Short mmCIF file of C-alpha atoms and ligand atoms in Angstrom, two decimals:
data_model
loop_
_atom_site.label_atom_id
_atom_site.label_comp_id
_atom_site.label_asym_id
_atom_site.label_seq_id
_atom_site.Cartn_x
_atom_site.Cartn_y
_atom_site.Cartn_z
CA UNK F 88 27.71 -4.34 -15.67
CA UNK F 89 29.87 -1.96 -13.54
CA UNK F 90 29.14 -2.26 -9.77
CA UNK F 91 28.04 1.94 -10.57
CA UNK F 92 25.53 1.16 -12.86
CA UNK F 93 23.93 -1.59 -10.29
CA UNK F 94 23.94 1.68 -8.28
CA UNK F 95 21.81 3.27 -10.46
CA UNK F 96 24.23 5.89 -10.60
CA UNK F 97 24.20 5.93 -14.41
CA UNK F 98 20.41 6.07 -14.44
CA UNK F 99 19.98 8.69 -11.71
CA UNK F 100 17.08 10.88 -12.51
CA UNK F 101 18.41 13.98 -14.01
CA UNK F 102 16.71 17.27 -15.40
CA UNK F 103 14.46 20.23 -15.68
CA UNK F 104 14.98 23.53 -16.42
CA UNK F 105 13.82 27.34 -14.72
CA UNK F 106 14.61 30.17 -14.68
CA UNK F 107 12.97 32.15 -12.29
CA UNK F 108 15.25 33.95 -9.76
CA UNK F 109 13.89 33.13 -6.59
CA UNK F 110 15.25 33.73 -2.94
CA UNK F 111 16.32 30.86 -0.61
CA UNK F 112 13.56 30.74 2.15
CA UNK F 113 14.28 28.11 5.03
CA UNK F 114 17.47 27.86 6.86
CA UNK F 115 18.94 23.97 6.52
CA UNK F 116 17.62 22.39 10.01
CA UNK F 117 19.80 21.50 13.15
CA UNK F 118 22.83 23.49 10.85
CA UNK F 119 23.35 26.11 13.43
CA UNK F 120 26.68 27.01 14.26
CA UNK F 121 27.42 27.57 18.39
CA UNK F 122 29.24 30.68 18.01
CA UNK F 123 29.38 33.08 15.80
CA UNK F 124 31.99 32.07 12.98
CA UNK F 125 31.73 28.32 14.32
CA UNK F 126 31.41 25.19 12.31
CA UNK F 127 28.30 23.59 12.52
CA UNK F 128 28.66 20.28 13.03
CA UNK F 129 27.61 18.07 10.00
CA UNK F 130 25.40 15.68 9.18
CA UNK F 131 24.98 11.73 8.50
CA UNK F 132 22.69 10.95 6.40
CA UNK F 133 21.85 7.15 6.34
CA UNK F 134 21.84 6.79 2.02
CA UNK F 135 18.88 4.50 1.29
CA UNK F 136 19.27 3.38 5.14
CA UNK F 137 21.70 1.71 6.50
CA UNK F 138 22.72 0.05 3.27
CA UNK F 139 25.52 -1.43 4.19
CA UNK F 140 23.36 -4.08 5.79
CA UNK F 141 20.32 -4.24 4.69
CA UNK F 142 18.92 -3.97 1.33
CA UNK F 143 18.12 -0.63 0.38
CA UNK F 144 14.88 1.02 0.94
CA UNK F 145 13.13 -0.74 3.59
CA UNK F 146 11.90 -0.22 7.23
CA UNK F 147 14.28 -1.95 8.41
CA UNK F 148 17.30 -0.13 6.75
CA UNK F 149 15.89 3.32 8.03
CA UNK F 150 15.14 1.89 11.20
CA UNK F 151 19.05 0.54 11.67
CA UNK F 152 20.23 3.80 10.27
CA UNK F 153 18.70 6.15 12.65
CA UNK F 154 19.73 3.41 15.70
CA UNK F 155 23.63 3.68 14.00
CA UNK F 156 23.05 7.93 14.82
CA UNK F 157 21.66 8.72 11.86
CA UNK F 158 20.47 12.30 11.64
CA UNK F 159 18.38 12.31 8.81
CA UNK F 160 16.80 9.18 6.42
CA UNK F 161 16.84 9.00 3.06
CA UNK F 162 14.00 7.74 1.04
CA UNK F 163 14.28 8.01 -3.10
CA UNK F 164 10.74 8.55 -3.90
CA UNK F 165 8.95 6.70 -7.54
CA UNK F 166 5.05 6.37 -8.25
CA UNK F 167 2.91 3.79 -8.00
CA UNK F 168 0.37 3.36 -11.00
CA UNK F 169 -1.98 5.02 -8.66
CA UNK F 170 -0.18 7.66 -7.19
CA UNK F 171 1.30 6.62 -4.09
CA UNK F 172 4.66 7.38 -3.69
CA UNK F 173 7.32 4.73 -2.49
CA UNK F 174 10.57 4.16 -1.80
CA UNK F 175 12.92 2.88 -4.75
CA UNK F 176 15.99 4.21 -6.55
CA UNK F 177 14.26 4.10 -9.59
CA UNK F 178 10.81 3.18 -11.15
CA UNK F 179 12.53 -0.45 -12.38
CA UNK F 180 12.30 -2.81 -9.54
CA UNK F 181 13.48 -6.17 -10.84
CA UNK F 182 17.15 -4.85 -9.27
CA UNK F 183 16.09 -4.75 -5.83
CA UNK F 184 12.91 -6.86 -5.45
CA UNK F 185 11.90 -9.95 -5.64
CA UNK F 186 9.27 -9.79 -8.94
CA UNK F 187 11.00 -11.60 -11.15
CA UNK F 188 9.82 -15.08 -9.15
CA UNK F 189 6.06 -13.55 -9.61
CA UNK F 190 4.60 -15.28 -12.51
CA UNK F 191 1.43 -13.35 -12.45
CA UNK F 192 3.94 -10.51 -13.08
CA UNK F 193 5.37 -11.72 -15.92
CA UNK F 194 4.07 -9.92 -18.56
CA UNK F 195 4.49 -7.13 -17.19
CA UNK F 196 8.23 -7.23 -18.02
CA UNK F 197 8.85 -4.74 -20.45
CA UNK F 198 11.36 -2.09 -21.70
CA UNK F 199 10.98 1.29 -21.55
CA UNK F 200 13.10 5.00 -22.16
CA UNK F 201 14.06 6.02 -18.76
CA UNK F 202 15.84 9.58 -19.45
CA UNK F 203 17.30 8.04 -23.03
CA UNK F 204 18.47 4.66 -21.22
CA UNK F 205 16.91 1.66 -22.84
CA UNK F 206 15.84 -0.19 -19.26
CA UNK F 207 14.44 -3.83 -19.29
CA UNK F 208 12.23 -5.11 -16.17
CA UNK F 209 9.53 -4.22 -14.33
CA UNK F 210 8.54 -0.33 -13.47
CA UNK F 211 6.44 0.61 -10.40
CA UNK F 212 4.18 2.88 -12.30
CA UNK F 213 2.56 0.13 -14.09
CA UNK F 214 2.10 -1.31 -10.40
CA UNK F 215 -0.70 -0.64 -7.81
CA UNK F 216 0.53 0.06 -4.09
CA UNK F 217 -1.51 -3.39 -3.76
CA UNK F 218 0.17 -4.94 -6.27
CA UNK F 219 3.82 -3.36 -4.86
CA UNK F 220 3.10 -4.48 -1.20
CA UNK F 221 2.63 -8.60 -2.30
CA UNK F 222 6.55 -8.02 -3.32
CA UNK F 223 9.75 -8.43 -1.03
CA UNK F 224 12.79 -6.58 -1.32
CA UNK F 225 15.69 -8.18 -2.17
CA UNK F 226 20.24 -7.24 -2.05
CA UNK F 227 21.04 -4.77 -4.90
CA UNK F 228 24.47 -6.03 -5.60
CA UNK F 229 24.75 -9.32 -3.37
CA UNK F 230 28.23 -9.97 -4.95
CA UNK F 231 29.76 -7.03 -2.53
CA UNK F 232 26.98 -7.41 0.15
CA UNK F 233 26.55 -11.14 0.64
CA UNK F 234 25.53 -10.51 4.38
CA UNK F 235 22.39 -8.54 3.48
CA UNK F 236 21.59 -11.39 1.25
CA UNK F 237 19.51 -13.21 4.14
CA UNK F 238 17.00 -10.61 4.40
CA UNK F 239 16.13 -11.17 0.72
CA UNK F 240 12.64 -11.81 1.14
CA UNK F 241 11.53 -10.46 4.18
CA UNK F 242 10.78 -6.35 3.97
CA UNK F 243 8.11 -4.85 1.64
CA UNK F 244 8.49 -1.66 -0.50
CA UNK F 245 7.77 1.11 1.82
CA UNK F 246 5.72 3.89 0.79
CA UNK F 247 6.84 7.66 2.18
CA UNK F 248 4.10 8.06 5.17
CA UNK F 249 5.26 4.86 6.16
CA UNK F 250 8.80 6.21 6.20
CA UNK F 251 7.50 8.98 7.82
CA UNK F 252 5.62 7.06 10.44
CA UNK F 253 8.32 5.49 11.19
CA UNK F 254 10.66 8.24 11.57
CA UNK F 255 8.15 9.25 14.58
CA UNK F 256 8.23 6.44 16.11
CA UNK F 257 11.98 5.99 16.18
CA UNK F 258 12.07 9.81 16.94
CA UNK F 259 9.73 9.32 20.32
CA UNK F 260 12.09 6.26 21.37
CA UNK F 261 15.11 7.86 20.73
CA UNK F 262 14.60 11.21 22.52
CA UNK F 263 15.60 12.90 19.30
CA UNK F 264 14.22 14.15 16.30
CA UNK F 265 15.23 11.97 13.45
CA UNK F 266 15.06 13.85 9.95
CA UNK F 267 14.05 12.49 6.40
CA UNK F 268 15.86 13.53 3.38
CA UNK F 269 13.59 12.51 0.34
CA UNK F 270 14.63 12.41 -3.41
CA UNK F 271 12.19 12.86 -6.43
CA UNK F 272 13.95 10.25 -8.78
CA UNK F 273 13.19 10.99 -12.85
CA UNK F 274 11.09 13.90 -12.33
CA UNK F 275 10.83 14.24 -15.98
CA UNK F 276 9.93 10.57 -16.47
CA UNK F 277 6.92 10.74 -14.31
CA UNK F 278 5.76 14.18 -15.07
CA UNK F 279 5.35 12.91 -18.89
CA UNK F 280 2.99 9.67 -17.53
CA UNK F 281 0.78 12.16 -15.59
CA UNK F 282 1.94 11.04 -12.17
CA UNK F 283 4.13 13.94 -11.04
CA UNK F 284 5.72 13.15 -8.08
CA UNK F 285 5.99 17.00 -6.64
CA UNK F 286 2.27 17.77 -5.83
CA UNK F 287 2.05 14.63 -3.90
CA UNK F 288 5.09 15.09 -1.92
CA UNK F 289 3.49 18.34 -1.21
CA UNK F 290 0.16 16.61 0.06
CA UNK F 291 2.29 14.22 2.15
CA UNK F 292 4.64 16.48 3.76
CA UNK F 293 1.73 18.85 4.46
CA UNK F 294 -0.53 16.15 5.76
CA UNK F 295 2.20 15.36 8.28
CA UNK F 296 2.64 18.67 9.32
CA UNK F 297 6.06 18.69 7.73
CA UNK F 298 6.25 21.70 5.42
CA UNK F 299 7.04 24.22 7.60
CA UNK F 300 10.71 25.93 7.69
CA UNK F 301 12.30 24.20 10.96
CA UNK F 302 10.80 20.82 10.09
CA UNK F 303 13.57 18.44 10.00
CA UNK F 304 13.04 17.51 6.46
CA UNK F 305 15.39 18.36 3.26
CA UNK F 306 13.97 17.57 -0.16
CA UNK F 307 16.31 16.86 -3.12
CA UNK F 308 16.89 16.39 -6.70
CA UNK F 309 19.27 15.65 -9.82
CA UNK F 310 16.58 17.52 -11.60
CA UNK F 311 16.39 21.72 -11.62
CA UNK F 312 12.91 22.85 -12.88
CA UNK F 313 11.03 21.04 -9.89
CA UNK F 314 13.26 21.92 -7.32
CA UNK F 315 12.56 25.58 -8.74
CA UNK F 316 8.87 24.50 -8.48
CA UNK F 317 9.02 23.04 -5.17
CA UNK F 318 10.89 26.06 -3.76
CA UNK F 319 7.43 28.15 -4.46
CA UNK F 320 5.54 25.10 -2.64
CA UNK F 321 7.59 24.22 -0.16
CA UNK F 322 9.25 25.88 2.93
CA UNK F 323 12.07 23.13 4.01
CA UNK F 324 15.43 23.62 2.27
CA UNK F 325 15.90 22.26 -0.70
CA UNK F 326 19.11 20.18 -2.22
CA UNK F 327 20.95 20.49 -6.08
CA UNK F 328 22.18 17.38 -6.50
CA UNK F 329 24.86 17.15 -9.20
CA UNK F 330 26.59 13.86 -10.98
CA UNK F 331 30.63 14.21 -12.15
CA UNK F 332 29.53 13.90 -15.33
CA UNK F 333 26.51 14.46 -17.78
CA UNK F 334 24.01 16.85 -17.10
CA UNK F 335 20.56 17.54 -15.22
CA UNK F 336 17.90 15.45 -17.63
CA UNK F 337 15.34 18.18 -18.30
CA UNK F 338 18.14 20.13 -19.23
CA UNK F 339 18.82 17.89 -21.79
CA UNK F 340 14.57 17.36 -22.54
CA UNK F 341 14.64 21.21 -23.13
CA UNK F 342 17.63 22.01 -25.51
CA UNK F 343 19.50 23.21 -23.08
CA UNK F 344 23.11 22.62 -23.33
CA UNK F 345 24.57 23.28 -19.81
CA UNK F 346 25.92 20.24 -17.79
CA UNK F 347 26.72 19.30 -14.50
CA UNK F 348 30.10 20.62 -14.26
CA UNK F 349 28.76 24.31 -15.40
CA UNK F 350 25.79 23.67 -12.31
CA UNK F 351 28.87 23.60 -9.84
CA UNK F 352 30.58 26.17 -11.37
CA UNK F 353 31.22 29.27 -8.83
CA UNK F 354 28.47 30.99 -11.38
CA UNK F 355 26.47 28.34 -11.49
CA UNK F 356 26.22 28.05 -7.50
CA UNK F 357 25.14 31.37 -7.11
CA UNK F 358 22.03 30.67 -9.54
CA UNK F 359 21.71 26.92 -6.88
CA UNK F 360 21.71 29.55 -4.32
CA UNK F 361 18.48 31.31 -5.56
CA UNK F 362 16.16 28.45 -5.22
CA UNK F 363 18.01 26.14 -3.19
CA UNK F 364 20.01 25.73 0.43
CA UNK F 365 22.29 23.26 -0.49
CA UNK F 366 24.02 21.02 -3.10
CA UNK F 367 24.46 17.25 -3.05
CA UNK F 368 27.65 16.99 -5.40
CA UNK F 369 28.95 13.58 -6.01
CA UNK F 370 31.91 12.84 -3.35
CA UNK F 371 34.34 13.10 -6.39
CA UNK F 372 33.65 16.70 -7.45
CA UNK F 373 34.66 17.66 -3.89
CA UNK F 374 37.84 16.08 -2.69
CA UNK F 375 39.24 14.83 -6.75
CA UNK F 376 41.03 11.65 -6.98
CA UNK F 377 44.40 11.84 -9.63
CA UNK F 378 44.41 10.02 -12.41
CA UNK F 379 45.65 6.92 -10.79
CA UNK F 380 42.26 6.90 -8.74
CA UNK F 381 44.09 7.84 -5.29
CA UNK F 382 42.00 10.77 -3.59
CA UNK F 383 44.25 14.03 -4.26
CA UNK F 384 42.84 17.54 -3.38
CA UNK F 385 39.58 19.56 -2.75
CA UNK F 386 38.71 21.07 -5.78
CA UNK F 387 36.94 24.67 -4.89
CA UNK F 388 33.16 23.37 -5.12
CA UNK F 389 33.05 23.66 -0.64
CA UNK F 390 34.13 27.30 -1.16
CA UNK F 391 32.35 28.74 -3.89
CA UNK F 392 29.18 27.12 -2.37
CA UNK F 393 29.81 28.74 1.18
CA UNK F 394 30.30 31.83 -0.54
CA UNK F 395 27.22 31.84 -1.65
CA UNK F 396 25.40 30.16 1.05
CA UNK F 397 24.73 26.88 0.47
CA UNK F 398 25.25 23.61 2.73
CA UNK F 399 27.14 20.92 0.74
CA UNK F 400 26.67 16.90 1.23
CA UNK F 401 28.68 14.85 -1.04
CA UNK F 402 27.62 11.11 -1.47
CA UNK F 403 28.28 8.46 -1.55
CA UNK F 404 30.36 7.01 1.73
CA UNK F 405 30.89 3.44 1.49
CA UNK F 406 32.87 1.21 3.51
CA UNK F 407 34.08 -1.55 0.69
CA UNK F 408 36.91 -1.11 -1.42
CA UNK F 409 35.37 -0.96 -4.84
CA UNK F 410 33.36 1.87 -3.46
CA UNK F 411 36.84 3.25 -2.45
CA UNK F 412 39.87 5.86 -3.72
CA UNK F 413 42.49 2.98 -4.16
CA UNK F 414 45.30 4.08 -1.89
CA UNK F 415 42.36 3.58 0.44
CA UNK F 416 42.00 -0.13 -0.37
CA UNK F 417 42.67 -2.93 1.83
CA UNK F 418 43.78 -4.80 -0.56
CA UNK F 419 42.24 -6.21 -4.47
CA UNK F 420 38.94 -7.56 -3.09
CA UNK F 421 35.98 -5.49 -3.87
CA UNK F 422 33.51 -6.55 -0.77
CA UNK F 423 36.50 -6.21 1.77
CA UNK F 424 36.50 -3.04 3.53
CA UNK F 425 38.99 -0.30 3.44
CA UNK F 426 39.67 2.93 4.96
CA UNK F 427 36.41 4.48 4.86
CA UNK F 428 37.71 6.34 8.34
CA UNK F 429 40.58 8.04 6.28
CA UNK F 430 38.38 9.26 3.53
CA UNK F 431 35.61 10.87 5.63
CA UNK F 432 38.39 12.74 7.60
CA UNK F 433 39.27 14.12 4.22
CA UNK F 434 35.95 15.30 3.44
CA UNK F 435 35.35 16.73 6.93
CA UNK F 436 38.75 18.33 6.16
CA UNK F 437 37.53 19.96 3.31
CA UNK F 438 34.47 21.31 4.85
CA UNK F 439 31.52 19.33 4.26
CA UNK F 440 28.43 19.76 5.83
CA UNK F 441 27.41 16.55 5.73
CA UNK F 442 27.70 13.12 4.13
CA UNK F 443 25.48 10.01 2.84
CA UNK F 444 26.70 6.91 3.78
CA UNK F 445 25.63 3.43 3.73
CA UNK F 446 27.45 3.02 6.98
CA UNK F 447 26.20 5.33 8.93
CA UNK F 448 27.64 4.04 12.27
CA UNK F 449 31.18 4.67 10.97
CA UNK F 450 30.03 8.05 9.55
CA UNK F 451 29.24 8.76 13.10
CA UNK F 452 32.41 7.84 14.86
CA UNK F 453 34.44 9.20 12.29
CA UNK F 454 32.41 12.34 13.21
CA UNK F 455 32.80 12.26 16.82
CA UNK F 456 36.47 11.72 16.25
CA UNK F 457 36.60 14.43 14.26
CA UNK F 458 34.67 16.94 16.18
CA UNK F 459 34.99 15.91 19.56
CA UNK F 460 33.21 18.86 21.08
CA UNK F 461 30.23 18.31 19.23
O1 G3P K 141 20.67 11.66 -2.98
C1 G3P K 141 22.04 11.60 -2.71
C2 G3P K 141 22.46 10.40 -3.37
O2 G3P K 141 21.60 9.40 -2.89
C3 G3P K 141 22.31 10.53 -4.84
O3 G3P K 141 22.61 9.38 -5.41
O4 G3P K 141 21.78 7.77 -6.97
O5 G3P K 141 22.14 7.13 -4.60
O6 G3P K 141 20.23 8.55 -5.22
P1 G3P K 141 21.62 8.15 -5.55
CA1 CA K 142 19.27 9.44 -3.28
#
């Protein structure tokens, strides 16, 4: 198994059509430039927390990632069996919990079509939030992240009002607004089960007084339709996120034939731009690497999406080497860090307007050695 696919990269939630022509509404929070024709200065974005050291998704992770400087959280949102949404990459949760050594969960091991991927384990919609909470999370890939490894065991799943809770708590403490950045993961997926994750996202960012156009909150997706939904719901900006290759899933559900690579198209930005403030490309569709994997050149994806308006924050910034372009690499270890300094400079070079990182602390000094003023 590649170290990608332990991501979940190759099973991110991808799809959903639309069509309607809609015009961006909110302006992308704490973006504002000082000065006319000034750079705003961008964003960290603690990916799944502080991931870097601690597994991904809990309390804790968010709570270290907003300590590290953090700006913003990011929770990927699934459904519990009864509608409560929670914090996982995906709906299978035998990667990054502990349910496997529950043997009054055992038959509930099962396989199931997530987005035309075969997946074997356990899924959190067949779970209830009661059933979720007796679990623990546990290290997604504890061959690169042995540290994390000894907090196997001791964080439940959150759910998002927890997140949220938490995010105004830390925000009180820390004598600064601290954003969250939530993800619907397989839109599609849970749509067809009857537990649509948009309409309670809705309730819970309304409930918290949240869906309003200067909240600090950006809400994302791989998938198009429900971000065209949620841009008639919602008020806070809204995020295309794109993969370097394949294409969004309910583009694929509905017979549509356009991938990601025509989404980031210069044309295909400007439709983004209608319904959405911002794109979350994958790091490699913004600064290339060659063909030897060494990180070459921007490609035009910052410009044609500042032409037309939108923010753009590529992911994912990781500090180990496999994570790494290789004339970054410290040397042939995977878990041994590189220059994670050297490639952020390159993508602040280029423009970004923000990054996700599972090391948010060196996010944030590369940051403030990049933009010293700020
Ligand atoms: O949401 C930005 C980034 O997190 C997308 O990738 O698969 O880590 O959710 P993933
Ligand atoms: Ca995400």
């Amino acid at each position: 198994m590649t170290v990608a696919r332990m991501l979940g990269v190759a099973v991110s939630a991808l799809a959903l059509v639309g069509t309607a022509a809609l015009s961006s509404a909110a302006a992308a929070p704490e973006q504002a430039a000082g000065r006319p024709g000034e750079r705003a200065t961008p964003l960290v974005i603690g990916h799944r927390g502080a991931s870097g050291y601690r597994p991904e998704h809990t309390l804790a992770g968010y709570e270290l990632a907003a300590r590290m400087g953090a700006d913003f959280i990011e929770p990927d949102l699934v459904s519990t069996k009864d509608g409560v949404l929670v914090a996982r990459h995906e709906p299978e949760i035998g990667g990054t919990t502990d349910v496997a050594a529950h043997p009054e969960f055992a038959g509930r091991r099962t396989t199931k079509d997530l987005d035309g991927v075969a997946v074997t384990g356990w899924f959190t919609e067949d779970f209830t939030l009661a059933e979720l909470k007796t679990l623990r999370a546990t290290e997604r890939i504890p061959d690169v992240r042995q540290e994390n490894t000894i907090h196997n065991g001791r964080h439940q799943v959150p759910t998002l009002q927890e997140v949220i809770d938490l995010k105004n708590r830390l925000s009180r403490e820390l004598g600064r607004e601290v954003g969250i950045y939530p993800e619907t993961k397989h839109p599609t997926y849970f749509q067809r089960q009857g537990l649509a994750l948009e309409p309670e996202l809705v309730r819970v960012l309304n409930r918290n007084g949240l869906n309003r156009r200067n909240a600090k909150v950006f809400v994302q997706s791989f998938e198009v339709a429900n971000l065209k939904a949620l841009h008639r719901e919602l008020r806070v900006p809204l995020v295309q996120l794109t993969s370097a290759s394949g294409a969004p899933y309910d583009f694929v559900a509905a017979g549509d034939e356009r991938t990601y690579a025509d989404v980031v198209s210069a044309q295909g930005l400007k439709e983004v731009s209608t319904y959405a403030d911002g794109v979350g490309p994958d790091k490699n569709q913004v600064v290339a690497r060659d063909a030897a994997g060494n990180l070459a050149q921007p490609t035009r994806l910052v410009a044609d999406a500042h032409a037309v308006g939108l923010k753009v924050h590529p992911y994912t910034f990781r500090a180990e080497n496999t994570f790494l372009p290789k004339n970054l690499r410290s040397d042939a270890v995977a878990a041994n860090y590189g220059d994670l300094f050297a490639e952020l400079s390159a993508f602040w070079k280029a423009g970004v307007d923000g990054v996700f990182s599972d090391n948010p602390d060196i996010a944030v000094a590369s940051r403030a050695e990049n933009f010293p003023r700020a």
